[in-house]
Amino acid sequence: MAVIERTRPVVTNPSPVGPRTGLRKYWHLYAAISPFYLIFLGFGLFPVGFSLYLSFHRWDGLGSMEWAGLSQYRYLLSDSDFWNSIGNTVVIWALATFPMILLAMVTAVMLNSAVRFKSWYRVAYFLPNVTSVVAIAIVFGSIFSTNNGVVNAVLHGVGIDQVAWLNTPWGIKVTIAALMTWQWTGYNAIIFLAGLQTIPGELYEAARMDGAGPVQTFFKITLPLLRPTLLFVLVVSTVTGLQSFSEPQVLLQTSSNDSTFAGGPGHSGQTMVLYFFQQTFDNNDFGYGAAVAWGIFLVVVLFSIINWRLVRRRGD
Amino acid sequence: MRLSRRGLLRAGLAGTAATALGGLATGCAVPTGSTGRDMVLWYWSGGLSDTVVKNAKTRFDSSVDLRAIQIGGQYRSKLITTITGQAHIPDIAGLKGEDMAAYLPNADQFVDLRTLGAERYKSRYLPWKWDQGIADDGTMVGFPIDCGPVAHYYQYEVFREAGLPYEPADVSRQLSTWEAFFDAGEQLKKRVPGAQLLTDVSSVFNNVVEQGAKRYVDKDRHFIGDQEHVRRAWDLAVEAKRRKIVSDLVSGTPDQLSAIEEGKLPSQLGASWASFDIKNGNPKTKGRWRIADMPVRPANSGGSFLSITKACREPERAFQIITWILDAANQAQGYVDAGLFPSTPASYDLKQLREPDPFFGGQVTTDVFGPAARKIVVAYNSPYDIALGTPIKDEIKNVGVLGKDPKKAWSDAMSKCRRIAKHLGVSY
């Protein structure tokens, strides 16, 4: 679209050939950008639309679909397990995101002023983000295991009782949050670093001339100018955090034959997406699964709006 | 520059048009099933013996090209997607035992094996296993591959140290009721410090339910998970917790594996295929294990089927291949290659199943699993069993792991079941 608008003046100029419609004149431009739209149509838009259609039906995936009206959504509203999974997701998201943003910002400020091995640090901080979640979850499962885990060994070392991390409601949430924090801190530090580097050096010089200390500089210059970056980081971590799936799934699966989407004892680690999987693929209830998916969509939209508002208003 | 850009655009357009047209063209021409001489067989890693599949390929080479494909990941999802999409449906499809409840109501997607003369083979297979492959309307969807008789795995030396019976025959005879089994657990705890008989209450609950002929929803779409057979399993599981003979570990975690290795969890109630999990998870415990009967009676866990889909062009030939792959001799090979316990009792006397297993101190494990497999009772497997069994299983886990009050847990489970039953149209 941007391409079209930029070249529009050419169309308004009188040309000897006579007026031609946009589509006929610029068909090759449309053609050039079409692969994305065609693929999106087939693999993005169609499934989204179909899931909406599905959510008004009962379907076991094989037989015939049965019209269900709004009953799937009505059931969704009264489904305590769904609300519980929203609660879990939000708690895990909060436990992961706020420490992560703090750590990422501190890391970014340090990276920005580091003198040596700058690029080495950047690569090192980025590595957790490109490591397979499954591998990380298996390692975290060992680190947080009750009798032989490193975390409990450290706690024991300082005289604190063992915690059954993967067997208690809060332990499960903290472990998942720790995993997500570890995975995303480096990535967001790099984003913050990019934001930091757009802040003009003169501002800092002026601040120094006026006698501002490093703390004052951070809160009066760095933080306000970093707000757009902060918004980006917050929105992205909201969207990914609210859709967390692999982390609890791998961390909490057991070898016994119960569901791999249950999210541990008391469903304490069952996030919204895990619940969606359980309803859809364990119970073979595709209609309700689709309704759950749309419920998740609304929650994510709601959170994105809240995020946007919070950060924007303070900025203006 | 201009030229090359235009060239690029043209190439891009041509490519897109070709893809779009090609996509449309093939979209109209996607075959529903296999093509040419192909006979496509879908199974999963470990679902059939690779040796047998290879032999089947050469054996039927003169008439068909048997293309056996191992499907990874979520097998059922992929199979039903293909069937629903009506494209490239395999001729022969493996069906996992735990998914049967989902396939049977859609029996019209498969060829009724009775029409191909399946009855002739019936006497050679375990009767309860045979019945599991049959839908409510009598259509035979699945032909039996393997079964998973559940037995009692225990560590010989630990039982001996605790003053418990330790020879397989004695363990089977003396720990033949849950009462005796729990008493043994208390004695073990007293004599061997830190040891507990079982990992979790769920293994008691699930196995007691599976031992019976009823589950959670009956043939008339009525919820029966509040009845005596489930109630009894619940009470036994709660008793196991109260008498503290179960650990608070989670199976499959590093904590549990190390407890097993140290002899702190000397017992497991597991299906025949669980021996592979123990061998992989605790290779150092080789020689320490024995197998005895599970208290009361055996149960079944897992075991799968082969089916012929409606898209198959040569059902007779496909049926011929299936019956050959799953005859007694080849099932014995399946046991050796993939740990698939045969559904053909004739296999139990073959030499492949009579090998002493050094991991189990030289015991011939078929002596336990074979008779167990014949004693299993079949329960009605409702498509709503998973949805309505899960709340009860979840709550018993809460009792076991989180220490939730059993009374509260039971009433929570029941109120959740009532809600789900109403939603699914199951009468309560």
PDB file of C-alpha atoms in Angstrom, chain A residues 87-88 90-96 144 163-178 252 263 265-269, chain B residues 402:
ATOM      1  CA  GLY A  87      -5.352 -16.453  36.427  1.00  0.00           C
ATOM      2  CA  ASN A  88      -2.368 -18.796  36.099  1.00  0.00           C
ATOM      3  CA  VAL A  90      -1.482 -13.656  34.236  1.00  0.00           C
ATOM      4  CA  VAL A  91       0.347 -14.556  37.445  1.00  0.00           C
ATOM      5  CA  ILE A  92       3.102 -16.364  35.540  1.00  0.00           C
ATOM      6  CA  TRP A  93       3.303 -13.488  33.065  1.00  0.00           C
ATOM      7  CA  ALA A  94       3.652 -10.924  35.856  1.00  0.00           C
ATOM      8  CA  LEU A  95       6.182 -13.031  37.741  1.00  0.00           C
ATOM      9  CA  ALA A  96       8.225 -13.345  34.569  1.00  0.00           C
ATOM     10  CA  PHE A 144      14.292 -27.229  40.255  1.00  0.00           C
ATOM     11  CA  VAL A 163      10.840 -26.449  48.381  1.00  0.00           C
ATOM     12  CA  ALA A 164       8.935 -28.954  46.236  1.00  0.00           C
ATOM     13  CA  TRP A 165       9.151 -26.581  43.273  1.00  0.00           C
ATOM     14  CA  LEU A 166       7.310 -28.658  40.712  1.00  0.00           C
ATOM     15  CA  ASN A 167       4.764 -30.040  43.149  1.00  0.00           C
ATOM     16  CA  THR A 168       3.262 -26.964  44.784  1.00  0.00           C
ATOM     17  CA  PRO A 169       1.045 -24.317  43.177  1.00  0.00           C
ATOM     18  CA  TRP A 170       3.404 -21.395  43.748  1.00  0.00           C
ATOM     19  CA  GLY A 171       6.552 -23.399  43.151  1.00  0.00           C
ATOM     20  CA  ILE A 172       5.279 -24.360  39.721  1.00  0.00           C
ATOM     21  CA  LYS A 173       4.468 -20.767  38.815  1.00  0.00           C
ATOM     22  CA  VAL A 174       7.806 -19.451  40.042  1.00  0.00           C
ATOM     23  CA  THR A 175       9.700 -22.126  38.125  1.00  0.00           C
ATOM     24  CA  ILE A 176       7.904 -21.379  34.860  1.00  0.00           C
ATOM     25  CA  ALA A 177       8.400 -17.635  35.408  1.00  0.00           C
ATOM     26  CA  ALA A 178      12.105 -18.180  36.125  1.00  0.00           C
ATOM     27  CA  LEU A 252       5.238 -30.469  33.970  1.00  0.00           C
ATOM     28  CA  GLY A 263      -0.223 -28.283  33.970  1.00  0.00           C
ATOM     29  CA  PRO A 265      -1.042 -30.772  40.389  1.00  0.00           C
ATOM     30  CA  GLY A 266      -4.144 -28.633  40.812  1.00  0.00           C
ATOM     31  CA  HIS A 267      -3.668 -27.313  37.254  1.00  0.00           C
ATOM     32  CA  SER A 268      -1.365 -24.755  38.885  1.00  0.00           C
ATOM     33  CA  GLY A 269       0.737 -24.387  35.777  1.00  0.00           C
TER      34      GLY A 269
ATOM     35  CA  LEU B 402      -1.336 -31.144  47.557  1.00  0.00           C
TER      36      LEU B 402
END
